[in-house]
Amino acid sequence: MLSAPSSSRRDFSSSSLALWLMCLGLFVVYTGSKVQMQTDSLWSIPSAASILHEGNADLDEFAPTFSEATDYARTDHGGRTYYVYPPGVMLSAVPFLALAEGLFSLGRPLLEHLGALGARALAWLALFQSTGKVDLGAYHRTEQLIASVYVCAAAAVLLIALRRQVSARAALVTVLLFGLGTTAYSTASRVLWQHSPGLLAVACGVLLLARPTQTARTAFLAGLTVALAYVCRPTHAITVVVFTAYFALRFRRLLPAYFAGAALVAAPFCGYNLHIYGALLSPYYRNTLDIAGPRFLMALAANLVSPSRGLLIYSPFLVLAGVGFVQRWRRRELAPHEKAFATIVLLHWVAISAFPIWWAGHSVGPRFFTDVLPYLVFFLAFPVQRVLEAPRQHRALAGVLAATAAFSVVFHWRASTSYDVHMWNSFPVNVDSAPERAWDWSDPQLLRAIPARFRGDPR
């Protein structure tokens, strides 16, 4: 038999200190990883600056910065230019930018005497307060810091949620795998993608729905949470629908509170869209899905197991999330909220595979699965607990978990510290022009994680 874990270890794993140290450790890793690939996020900080300085979200004051290279991230409506991506992204940056601008402005006399550190802070302040032609690339560090905060916060919320389901040690190990062995690290923490604040909203949704009881307060917060997720990324519409159905079927009396929470976000969101686009939803939210398309089945497989976009290739330990779900289903232990989580993952997989750009453009591995990682790691926690409680009785499971976790962490670390992994998207052929490269086993993106001197490949 296994000896019981020491009380000190048990107490530490469940302590607030363990949570804060985990967040600090992840933040240090994220901000110390040099890759910061600005693509969709290019106009997020200028849009937030426009909100703070001019009281609107248009980018007209930055017109001299417009170029063909950034056209994809801008859209023109009513004679004004706007950031094309969801407003939740730019709004998620506003509190951090307002705080930084306020502190640096108040501390200007002191910063002038702090040498290089003070000079950098003042240079950032001058950049943030400038208009006209600005260097968008200079915001990459700002984006990384904000994104890292959101992903760390998501990890903290998940840890709290999982401590209610499994042992504190199992919860901690599971969340560390989420934070270091998935695209939460190599994508969401790199720059201010839609995924970054979206992960926090979904993690809060997991925490709220997994509660043993629901009240008007938790229903209100659940409605608020799913609405916030949706204004960050349209694929969270699936979470909105499933959560709403969950409350309608199980807690109908709480629906008014749930809708009240959602309305706090939905009303200004729809008002914003009506004002700018003349419709309740922007064009970005009205992309069509083609389930009957000729590539749908191929895309389904690609998003799971293709050598350059497969979820189970780049975070193979997540296969144990499926194991955890199946085992709980066979034992008739699945709670209603767990069925809801599984439904969201399944529908999300279908949706991203029916999307015209199913390969997720220029990205790392299974970027499109980033949004449902909190649901997946919820089920992962159960096999992790079995391994930690009785490793000798589950040697095969422990071996699989250890090997797949090590591979995942190393890959996502390399993808966050080496631009070679990202260059796969462009060389030798742009993946947007040849998405079939996702299936090319002779040149998978994961091999670009191996340093070129060991690959013997100049790419």
GROMACS .gro file of C-alpha atoms in nm:
model
  459
    1MET     CA    1   0.000   0.000   0.000
    2LEU     CA    2   0.103   0.357  -0.053
    3SER     CA    3   0.187   0.564   0.247
    4ALA     CA    4  -0.034   0.863   0.298
    5PRO     CA    5   0.117   1.194   0.190
    6SER     CA    6   0.258   1.400   0.470
    7SER     CA    7   0.027   1.658   0.621
    8SER     CA    8   0.272   1.937   0.542
    9ARG     CA    9   0.269   1.846   0.175
   10ARG     CA   10  -0.106   1.812   0.175
   11ASP     CA   11  -0.151   2.143   0.354
   12PHE     CA   12   0.086   2.326   0.122
   13SER     CA   13  -0.084   2.199  -0.195
   14SER     CA   14  -0.415   2.330  -0.071
   15SER     CA   15  -0.281   2.657   0.064
   16SER     CA   16  -0.322   3.005  -0.077
   17LEU     CA   17   0.057   3.028  -0.087
   18ALA     CA   18   0.073   2.738  -0.333
   19LEU     CA   19  -0.177   2.916  -0.558
   20TRP     CA   20   0.015   3.245  -0.551
   21LEU     CA   21   0.350   3.074  -0.606
   22MET     CA   22   0.207   2.884  -0.901
   23CYS     CA   23   0.080   3.208  -1.056
   24LEU     CA   24   0.411   3.382  -0.992
   25GLY     CA   25   0.605   3.093  -1.142
   26LEU     CA   26   0.388   3.085  -1.453
   27PHE     CA   27   0.412   3.462  -1.491
   28VAL     CA   28   0.792   3.449  -1.471
   29VAL     CA   29   0.803   3.172  -1.731
   30TYR     CA   30   0.559   3.348  -1.963
   31THR     CA   31   0.722   3.689  -1.948
   32GLY     CA   32   1.069   3.537  -1.971
   33SER     CA   33   0.986   3.356  -2.296
   34LYS     CA   34   1.095   3.575  -2.584
   35VAL     CA   35   0.853   3.482  -2.865
   36GLN     CA   36   0.595   3.756  -2.915
   37MET     CA   37   0.435   3.712  -3.258
   38GLN     CA   38   0.197   4.001  -3.319
   39THR     CA   39  -0.056   3.916  -3.587
   40ASP     CA   40  -0.426   3.952  -3.507
   41SER     CA   41  -0.340   4.154  -3.198
   42LEU     CA   42  -0.157   4.438  -3.380
   43TRP     CA   43  -0.425   4.704  -3.327
   44SER     CA   44  -0.544   4.596  -2.982
   45ILE     CA   45  -0.332   4.844  -2.785
   46PRO     CA   46  -0.391   5.144  -3.018
   47SER     CA   47  -0.766   5.071  -3.003
   48ALA     CA   48  -0.753   5.071  -2.624
   49ALA     CA   49  -0.552   5.395  -2.635
   50SER     CA   50  -0.821   5.549  -2.854
   51ILE     CA   51  -1.087   5.453  -2.596
   52LEU     CA   52  -0.887   5.610  -2.314
   53HIS     CA   53  -0.773   5.923  -2.493
   54GLU     CA   54  -1.056   6.004  -2.736
   55GLY     CA   55  -1.354   5.819  -2.598
   56ASN     CA   56  -1.405   5.613  -2.913
   57ALA     CA   57  -1.272   5.290  -3.062
   58ASP     CA   58  -1.182   5.409  -3.410
   59LEU     CA   59  -0.824   5.416  -3.534
   60ASP     CA   60  -0.843   5.728  -3.747
   61GLU     CA   61  -0.580   5.908  -3.540
   62PHE     CA   62  -0.331   5.639  -3.646
   63ALA     CA   63  -0.401   5.669  -4.020
   64PRO     CA   64  -0.035   5.738  -4.109
   65THR     CA   65   0.045   5.395  -3.962
   66PHE     CA   66  -0.196   5.212  -4.193
   67SER     CA   67  -0.024   4.985  -4.442
   68GLU     CA   68  -0.106   4.692  -4.662
   69ALA     CA   69   0.060   4.461  -4.411
   70THR     CA   70  -0.196   4.553  -4.143
   71ASP     CA   71  -0.505   4.574  -4.363
   72TYR     CA   72  -0.633   4.233  -4.249
   73ALA     CA   73  -0.675   4.358  -3.891
   74ARG     CA   74  -0.867   4.675  -3.982
   75THR     CA   75  -1.211   4.741  -4.123
   76ASP     CA   76  -1.380   5.057  -4.253
   77HIS     CA   77  -1.738   5.149  -4.162
   78GLY     CA   78  -1.913   5.483  -4.180
   79GLY     CA   79  -1.599   5.657  -4.299
   80ARG     CA   80  -1.400   5.543  -3.994
   81THR     CA   81  -1.149   5.266  -3.939
   82TYR     CA   82  -1.182   5.008  -3.662
   83TYR     CA   83  -1.004   4.705  -3.524
   84VAL     CA   84  -1.167   4.411  -3.699
   85TYR     CA   85  -1.148   4.166  -3.410
   86PRO     CA   86  -1.385   4.139  -3.110
   87PRO     CA   87  -1.409   4.443  -2.879
   88GLY     CA   88  -1.343   4.227  -2.575
   89VAL     CA   89  -0.977   4.211  -2.671
   90MET     CA   90  -0.913   4.586  -2.665
   91LEU     CA   91  -1.137   4.635  -2.362
   92SER     CA   92  -0.943   4.369  -2.170
   93ALA     CA   93  -0.632   4.584  -2.206
   94VAL     CA   94  -0.791   4.911  -2.093
   95PRO     CA   95  -0.757   4.871  -1.712
   96PHE     CA   96  -0.390   4.774  -1.735
   97LEU     CA   97  -0.308   5.055  -1.975
   98ALA     CA   98  -0.496   5.314  -1.770
   99LEU     CA   99  -0.310   5.204  -1.459
  100ALA     CA  100   0.029   5.209  -1.630
  101GLU     CA  101  -0.034   5.549  -1.788
  102GLY     CA  102  -0.151   5.696  -1.459
  103LEU     CA  103   0.142   5.561  -1.259
  104PHE     CA  104   0.403   5.662  -1.514
  105SER     CA  105   0.253   6.009  -1.552
  106LEU     CA  106   0.243   6.067  -1.176
  107GLY     CA  107   0.589   5.922  -1.133
  108ARG     CA  108   0.750   6.108  -1.421
  109PRO     CA  109   0.979   6.320  -1.194
  110LEU     CA  110   1.105   6.003  -1.026
  111LEU     CA  111   1.137   5.802  -1.347
  112GLU     CA  112   1.365   6.069  -1.492
  113HIS     CA  113   1.622   5.973  -1.226
  114LEU     CA  114   1.594   5.593  -1.253
  115GLY     CA  115   1.836   5.545  -1.537
  116ALA     CA  116   1.760   5.290  -1.810
  117LEU     CA  117   1.453   5.153  -1.635
  118GLY     CA  118   1.298   5.496  -1.599
  119ALA     CA  119   1.389   5.583  -1.957
  120ARG     CA  120   1.209   5.274  -2.085
  121ALA     CA  121   0.899   5.359  -1.884
  122LEU     CA  122   0.897   5.716  -2.016
  123ALA     CA  123   0.953   5.594  -2.372
  124TRP     CA  124   0.653   5.365  -2.337
  125LEU     CA  125   0.444   5.652  -2.202
  126ALA     CA  126   0.541   5.874  -2.495
  127LEU     CA  127   0.455   5.596  -2.740
  128PHE     CA  128   0.121   5.523  -2.576
  129GLN     CA  129   0.018   5.888  -2.578
  130SER     CA  130   0.126   5.948  -2.938
  131THR     CA  131  -0.085   5.938  -3.253
  132GLY     CA  132  -0.006   5.955  -3.623
  133LYS     CA  133   0.262   5.712  -3.730
  134VAL     CA  134   0.347   5.476  -3.445
  135ASP     CA  135   0.556   5.161  -3.418
  136LEU     CA  136   0.300   4.887  -3.360
  137GLY     CA  137   0.576   4.634  -3.301
  138ALA     CA  138   0.690   4.830  -2.996
  139TYR     CA  139   0.378   4.712  -2.813
  140HIS     CA  140   0.472   4.345  -2.822
  141ARG     CA  141   0.601   4.346  -2.465
  142THR     CA  142   0.293   4.531  -2.341
  143GLU     CA  143   0.069   4.273  -2.504
  144GLN     CA  144   0.271   3.988  -2.356
  145LEU     CA  145   0.249   4.123  -2.003
  146ILE     CA  146  -0.128   4.171  -2.023
  147ALA     CA  147  -0.186   3.833  -2.187
  148SER     CA  148   0.030   3.661  -1.926
  149VAL     CA  149  -0.177   3.811  -1.646
  150TYR     CA  150  -0.497   3.675  -1.799
  151VAL     CA  151  -0.358   3.324  -1.850
  152CYS     CA  152  -0.215   3.318  -1.496
  153ALA     CA  153  -0.551   3.431  -1.362
  154ALA     CA  154  -0.722   3.154  -1.561
  155ALA     CA  155  -0.481   2.902  -1.407
  156ALA     CA  156  -0.561   3.033  -1.059
  157VAL     CA  157  -0.936   3.003  -1.114
  158LEU     CA  158  -0.896   2.652  -1.253
  159LEU     CA  159  -0.692   2.550  -0.951
  160ILE     CA  160  -0.968   2.668  -0.720
  161ALA     CA  161  -1.229   2.485  -0.928
  162LEU     CA  162  -1.033   2.158  -0.944
  163ARG     CA  163  -0.954   2.157  -0.572
  164ARG     CA  164  -1.328   2.098  -0.525
  165GLN     CA  165  -1.319   1.792  -0.751
  166VAL     CA  166  -0.990   1.616  -0.676
  167SER     CA  167  -0.705   1.634  -0.425
  168ALA     CA  168  -0.512   1.959  -0.398
  169ARG     CA  169  -0.197   1.789  -0.536
  170ALA     CA  170  -0.382   1.651  -0.836
  171ALA     CA  171  -0.538   1.992  -0.901
  172LEU     CA  172  -0.198   2.162  -0.886
  173VAL     CA  173  -0.032   1.913  -1.122
  174THR     CA  174  -0.323   1.934  -1.365
  175VAL     CA  175  -0.317   2.313  -1.376
  176LEU     CA  176   0.059   2.316  -1.426
  177LEU     CA  177   0.011   2.089  -1.726
  178PHE     CA  178  -0.250   2.333  -1.855
  179GLY     CA  179  -0.018   2.628  -1.799
  180LEU     CA  180   0.301   2.478  -1.943
  181GLY     CA  181   0.203   2.194  -2.175
  182THR     CA  182  -0.065   2.347  -2.396
  183THR     CA  183  -0.130   2.644  -2.622
  184ALA     CA  184  -0.221   2.837  -2.308
  185TYR     CA  185   0.157   2.886  -2.293
  186SER     CA  186   0.263   2.891  -2.659
  187THR     CA  187  -0.032   3.098  -2.784
  188ALA     CA  188  -0.250   3.268  -2.524
  189SER     CA  189   0.038   3.405  -2.315
  190ARG     CA  190   0.250   3.531  -2.605
  191VAL     CA  191   0.055   3.841  -2.712
  192LEU     CA  192  -0.297   3.972  -2.663
  193TRP     CA  193  -0.490   3.717  -2.866
  194GLN     CA  194  -0.863   3.673  -2.823
  195HIS     CA  195  -0.775   3.353  -2.638
  196SER     CA  196  -0.606   3.532  -2.347
  197PRO     CA  197  -0.904   3.703  -2.175
  198GLY     CA  198  -1.133   3.435  -2.315
  199LEU     CA  199  -0.951   3.166  -2.116
  200LEU     CA  200  -1.013   3.354  -1.793
  201ALA     CA  201  -1.383   3.389  -1.871
  202VAL     CA  202  -1.417   3.017  -1.950
  203ALA     CA  203  -1.222   2.919  -1.638
  204CYS     CA  204  -1.465   3.129  -1.432
  205GLY     CA  205  -1.750   2.951  -1.609
  206VAL     CA  206  -1.606   2.614  -1.506
  207LEU     CA  207  -1.575   2.730  -1.146
  208LEU     CA  208  -1.935   2.853  -1.137
  209LEU     CA  209  -2.105   2.565  -1.316
  210ALA     CA  210  -1.918   2.298  -1.117
  211ARG     CA  211  -2.059   2.426  -0.789
  212PRO     CA  212  -2.276   2.172  -0.603
  213THR     CA  213  -2.559   2.425  -0.577
  214GLN     CA  214  -2.668   2.729  -0.773
  215THR     CA  215  -2.809   3.052  -0.636
  216ALA     CA  216  -2.934   3.373  -0.793
  217ARG     CA  217  -2.588   3.519  -0.732
  218THR     CA  218  -2.400   3.237  -0.906
  219ALA     CA  219  -2.652   3.235  -1.191
  220PHE     CA  220  -2.601   3.609  -1.238
  221LEU     CA  221  -2.224   3.559  -1.243
  222ALA     CA  222  -2.253   3.268  -1.485
  223GLY     CA  223  -2.453   3.482  -1.727
  224LEU     CA  224  -2.200   3.762  -1.694
  225THR     CA  225  -1.911   3.521  -1.750
  226VAL     CA  226  -2.040   3.358  -2.067
  227ALA     CA  227  -2.128   3.698  -2.214
  228LEU     CA  228  -1.776   3.822  -2.143
  229ALA     CA  229  -1.635   3.512  -2.311
  230TYR     CA  230  -1.848   3.576  -2.619
  231VAL     CA  231  -1.737   3.938  -2.662
  232CYS     CA  232  -1.379   3.808  -2.660
  233ARG     CA  233  -1.428   3.536  -2.921
  234PRO     CA  234  -1.731   3.426  -3.129
  235THR     CA  235  -1.667   3.053  -3.087
  236HIS     CA  236  -1.770   3.098  -2.724
  237ALA     CA  237  -2.125   3.116  -2.859
  238ILE     CA  238  -2.122   2.742  -2.795
  239THR     CA  239  -2.053   2.802  -2.427
  240VAL     CA  240  -2.333   3.060  -2.420
  241VAL     CA  241  -2.583   2.817  -2.573
  242VAL     CA  242  -2.488   2.519  -2.356
  243PHE     CA  243  -2.477   2.718  -2.031
  244THR     CA  244  -2.813   2.872  -2.113
  245ALA     CA  245  -2.963   2.531  -2.185
  246TYR     CA  246  -2.813   2.399  -1.860
  247PHE     CA  247  -2.983   2.668  -1.653
  248ALA     CA  248  -3.307   2.636  -1.851
  249LEU     CA  249  -3.324   2.262  -1.788
  250ARG     CA  250  -3.198   2.246  -1.431
  251PHE     CA  251  -3.247   2.587  -1.271
  252ARG     CA  252  -3.532   2.753  -1.457
  253ARG     CA  253  -3.619   2.972  -1.161
  254LEU     CA  254  -3.270   3.123  -1.183
  255LEU     CA  255  -3.297   3.220  -1.549
  256PRO     CA  256  -3.393   3.584  -1.474
  257ALA     CA  257  -3.074   3.625  -1.269
  258TYR     CA  258  -2.870   3.447  -1.538
  259PHE     CA  259  -3.006   3.670  -1.815
  260ALA     CA  260  -2.958   3.980  -1.602
  261GLY     CA  261  -2.589   3.902  -1.574
  262ALA     CA  262  -2.560   3.838  -1.946
  263ALA     CA  263  -2.751   4.157  -2.029
  264LEU     CA  264  -2.490   4.369  -1.848
  265VAL     CA  265  -2.250   4.274  -2.126
  266ALA     CA  266  -2.486   4.199  -2.414
  267ALA     CA  267  -2.660   4.537  -2.410
  268PRO     CA  268  -2.349   4.755  -2.456
  269PHE     CA  269  -2.199   4.497  -2.694
  270CYS     CA  270  -2.503   4.506  -2.922
  271GLY     CA  271  -2.527   4.884  -2.888
  272TYR     CA  272  -2.163   4.918  -2.996
  273ASN     CA  273  -2.224   4.696  -3.300
  274LEU     CA  274  -2.542   4.882  -3.397
  275HIS     CA  275  -2.363   5.214  -3.375
  276ILE     CA  276  -2.070   5.107  -3.591
  277TYR     CA  277  -2.198   4.829  -3.818
  278GLY     CA  278  -2.572   4.889  -3.815
  279ALA     CA  279  -2.628   4.530  -3.698
  280LEU     CA  280  -2.636   4.342  -3.368
  281LEU     CA  281  -2.321   4.154  -3.466
  282SER     CA  282  -2.012   4.268  -3.651
  283PRO     CA  283  -1.909   4.092  -3.976
  284TYR     CA  284  -1.642   3.901  -3.783
  285TYR     CA  285  -1.917   3.733  -3.581
  286ARG     CA  286  -2.111   3.639  -3.894
  287ASN     CA  287  -1.865   3.399  -4.054
  288THR     CA  288  -2.036   3.089  -4.188
  289LEU     CA  289  -1.957   2.728  -4.101
  290ASP     CA  290  -1.970   2.456  -4.365
  291ILE     CA  291  -2.037   2.118  -4.208
  292ALA     CA  292  -2.135   1.972  -4.544
  293GLY     CA  293  -1.816   2.094  -4.712
  294PRO     CA  294  -1.577   1.851  -4.882
  295ARG     CA  295  -1.299   1.919  -4.629
  296PHE     CA  296  -1.501   1.893  -4.310
  297LEU     CA  297  -1.416   1.533  -4.221
  298MET     CA  298  -1.051   1.590  -4.307
  299ALA     CA  299  -1.049   1.902  -4.086
  300LEU     CA  300  -1.206   1.706  -3.799
  301ALA     CA  301  -0.919   1.460  -3.815
  302ALA     CA  302  -0.660   1.735  -3.869
  303ASN     CA  303  -0.760   1.924  -3.557
  304LEU     CA  304  -0.707   1.610  -3.352
  305VAL     CA  305  -0.416   1.419  -3.502
  306SER     CA  306  -0.252   1.599  -3.795
  307PRO     CA  307   0.126   1.643  -3.751
  308SER     CA  308   0.108   2.024  -3.749
  309ARG     CA  309  -0.234   2.106  -3.600
  310GLY     CA  310  -0.340   1.802  -3.399
  311LEU     CA  311  -0.441   1.856  -3.037
  312LEU     CA  312  -0.331   1.506  -2.941
  313ILE     CA  313   0.003   1.555  -3.116
  314TYR     CA  314   0.102   1.877  -2.939
  315SER     CA  315  -0.054   1.808  -2.599
  316PRO     CA  316  -0.080   1.426  -2.607
  317PHE     CA  317  -0.144   1.401  -2.232
  318LEU     CA  318  -0.491   1.540  -2.307
  319VAL     CA  319  -0.586   1.195  -2.436
  320LEU     CA  320  -0.619   1.119  -2.065
  321ALA     CA  321  -0.895   1.380  -2.045
  322GLY     CA  322  -1.091   1.151  -2.274
  323VAL     CA  323  -0.999   0.858  -2.052
  324GLY     CA  324  -1.123   1.047  -1.749
  325PHE     CA  325  -1.453   1.129  -1.919
  326VAL     CA  326  -1.513   0.771  -2.037
  327GLN     CA  327  -1.433   0.623  -1.698
  328ARG     CA  328  -1.670   0.857  -1.520
  329TRP     CA  329  -1.938   0.785  -1.780
  330ARG     CA  330  -1.902   0.409  -1.738
  331ARG     CA  331  -1.922   0.441  -1.362
  332ARG     CA  332  -2.227   0.664  -1.394
  333GLU     CA  333  -2.041   0.938  -1.207
  334LEU     CA  334  -2.088   1.213  -1.465
  335ALA     CA  335  -2.250   1.516  -1.309
  336PRO     CA  336  -2.480   1.732  -1.525
  337HIS     CA  337  -2.222   2.008  -1.549
  338GLU     CA  338  -1.964   1.757  -1.671
  339LYS     CA  339  -2.198   1.654  -1.951
  340ALA     CA  340  -2.228   2.023  -2.037
  341PHE     CA  341  -1.849   2.061  -2.050
  342ALA     CA  342  -1.812   1.756  -2.275
  343THR     CA  343  -2.087   1.883  -2.504
  344ILE     CA  344  -1.909   2.216  -2.542
  345VAL     CA  345  -1.580   2.046  -2.635
  346LEU     CA  346  -1.752   1.825  -2.894
  347LEU     CA  347  -1.945   2.111  -3.053
  348HIS     CA  348  -1.635   2.331  -3.050
  349TRP     CA  349  -1.440   2.063  -3.236
  350VAL     CA  350  -1.715   2.051  -3.498
  351ALA     CA  351  -1.727   2.430  -3.528
  352ILE     CA  352  -1.354   2.487  -3.575
  353SER     CA  353  -1.343   2.207  -3.831
  354ALA     CA  354  -1.632   2.361  -4.026
  355PHE     CA  355  -1.461   2.701  -4.027
  356PRO     CA  356  -1.311   2.793  -4.368
  357ILE     CA  357  -0.967   2.854  -4.213
  358TRP     CA  358  -0.972   2.529  -4.014
  359TRP     CA  359  -0.590   2.524  -3.987
  360ALA     CA  360  -0.596   2.844  -3.774
  361GLY     CA  361  -0.372   3.049  -4.001
  362HIS     CA  362  -0.023   3.133  -3.882
  363SER     CA  363  -0.014   2.976  -3.539
  364VAL     CA  364   0.136   2.704  -3.323
  365GLY     CA  365  -0.022   2.360  -3.323
  366PRO     CA  366  -0.390   2.337  -3.222
  367ARG     CA  367  -0.454   2.707  -3.159
  368PHE     CA  368  -0.827   2.674  -3.218
  369PHE     CA  369  -0.859   2.429  -2.929
  370THR     CA  370  -0.715   2.684  -2.684
  371ASP     CA  371  -1.061   2.816  -2.600
  372VAL     CA  372  -1.185   2.487  -2.453
  373LEU     CA  373  -0.871   2.387  -2.261
  374PRO     CA  374  -1.036   2.458  -1.922
  375TYR     CA  375  -1.307   2.202  -2.000
  376LEU     CA  376  -1.052   1.944  -2.112
  377VAL     CA  377  -0.827   1.978  -1.808
  378PHE     CA  378  -1.131   1.940  -1.585
  379PHE     CA  379  -1.155   1.577  -1.700
  380LEU     CA  380  -0.776   1.536  -1.701
  381ALA     CA  381  -0.770   1.595  -1.326
  382PHE     CA  382  -0.931   1.258  -1.248
  383PRO     CA  383  -0.664   1.036  -1.412
  384VAL     CA  384  -0.396   1.261  -1.263
  385GLN     CA  385  -0.538   1.198  -0.918
  386ARG     CA  386  -0.534   0.821  -0.970
  387VAL     CA  387  -0.168   0.835  -1.070
  388LEU     CA  388  -0.070   1.048  -0.771
  389GLU     CA  389  -0.267   0.843  -0.520
  390ALA     CA  390  -0.148   0.500  -0.635
  391PRO     CA  391   0.139   0.520  -0.886
  392ARG     CA  392   0.235   0.154  -0.843
  393GLN     CA  393  -0.115   0.038  -0.918
  394HIS     CA  394  -0.131   0.259  -1.228
  395ARG     CA  395   0.221   0.222  -1.367
  396ALA     CA  396   0.115   0.225  -1.730
  397LEU     CA  397  -0.101   0.531  -1.676
  398ALA     CA  398   0.178   0.702  -1.483
  399GLY     CA  399   0.428   0.625  -1.759
  400VAL     CA  400   0.200   0.761  -2.029
  401LEU     CA  401   0.127   1.074  -1.829
  402ALA     CA  402   0.494   1.139  -1.751
  403ALA     CA  403   0.614   1.083  -2.109
  404THR     CA  404   0.339   1.284  -2.279
  405ALA     CA  405   0.361   1.565  -2.024
  406ALA     CA  406   0.738   1.595  -2.071
  407PHE     CA  407   0.704   1.609  -2.449
  408SER     CA  408   0.426   1.868  -2.431
  409VAL     CA  409   0.606   2.097  -2.191
  410VAL     CA  410   0.929   2.086  -2.393
  411PHE     CA  411   0.752   2.158  -2.720
  412HIS     CA  412   0.545   2.450  -2.593
  413TRP     CA  413   0.852   2.591  -2.418
  414ARG     CA  414   1.043   2.579  -2.747
  415ALA     CA  415   0.748   2.731  -2.933
  416SER     CA  416   0.753   3.016  -2.680
  417THR     CA  417   1.129   3.072  -2.690
  418SER     CA  418   1.226   2.999  -3.053
  419TYR     CA  419   1.093   3.166  -3.364
  420ASP     CA  420   1.193   2.860  -3.568
  421VAL     CA  421   0.866   2.691  -3.474
  422HIS     CA  422   0.667   2.987  -3.606
  423MET     CA  423   0.866   3.005  -3.929
  424TRP     CA  424   0.706   2.674  -4.030
  425ASN     CA  425   0.394   2.879  -4.112
  426SER     CA  426   0.580   3.070  -4.384
  427PHE     CA  427   0.859   2.842  -4.508
  428PRO     CA  428   0.897   2.668  -4.740
  429VAL     CA  429   0.536   2.755  -4.839
  430ASN     CA  430   0.283   2.981  -4.668
  431VAL     CA  431   0.040   2.752  -4.486
  432ASP     CA  432  -0.249   2.984  -4.577
  433SER     CA  433  -0.178   2.909  -4.943
  434ALA     CA  434  -0.122   2.538  -4.882
  435PRO     CA  435  -0.322   2.426  -4.575
  436GLU     CA  436  -0.260   2.064  -4.676
  437ARG     CA  437   0.083   2.113  -4.519
  438ALA     CA  438  -0.088   2.044  -4.187
  439TRP     CA  439  -0.079   1.676  -4.292
  440ASP     CA  440   0.282   1.676  -4.417
  441TRP     CA  441   0.460   1.422  -4.197
  442SER     CA  442   0.791   1.495  -4.371
  443ASP     CA  443   0.796   1.851  -4.232
  444PRO     CA  444   0.569   1.876  -3.927
  445GLN     CA  445   0.576   2.194  -3.723
  446LEU     CA  446   0.679   2.002  -3.414
  447LEU     CA  447   1.017   1.913  -3.570
  448ARG     CA  448   1.097   2.284  -3.598
  449ALA     CA  449   1.121   2.279  -3.219
  450ILE     CA  450   1.446   2.086  -3.259
  451PRO     CA  451   1.737   2.332  -3.292
  452ALA     CA  452   1.849   2.365  -3.655
  453ARG     CA  453   2.201   2.243  -3.577
  454PHE     CA  454   2.057   1.908  -3.471
  455ARG     CA  455   1.805   1.888  -3.756
  456GLY     CA  456   2.071   1.958  -4.016
  457ASP     CA  457   1.811   2.177  -4.184
  458PRO     CA  458   1.866   2.546  -4.265
  459ARG     CA  459   1.491   2.623  -4.244
   0.00000   0.00000   0.00000
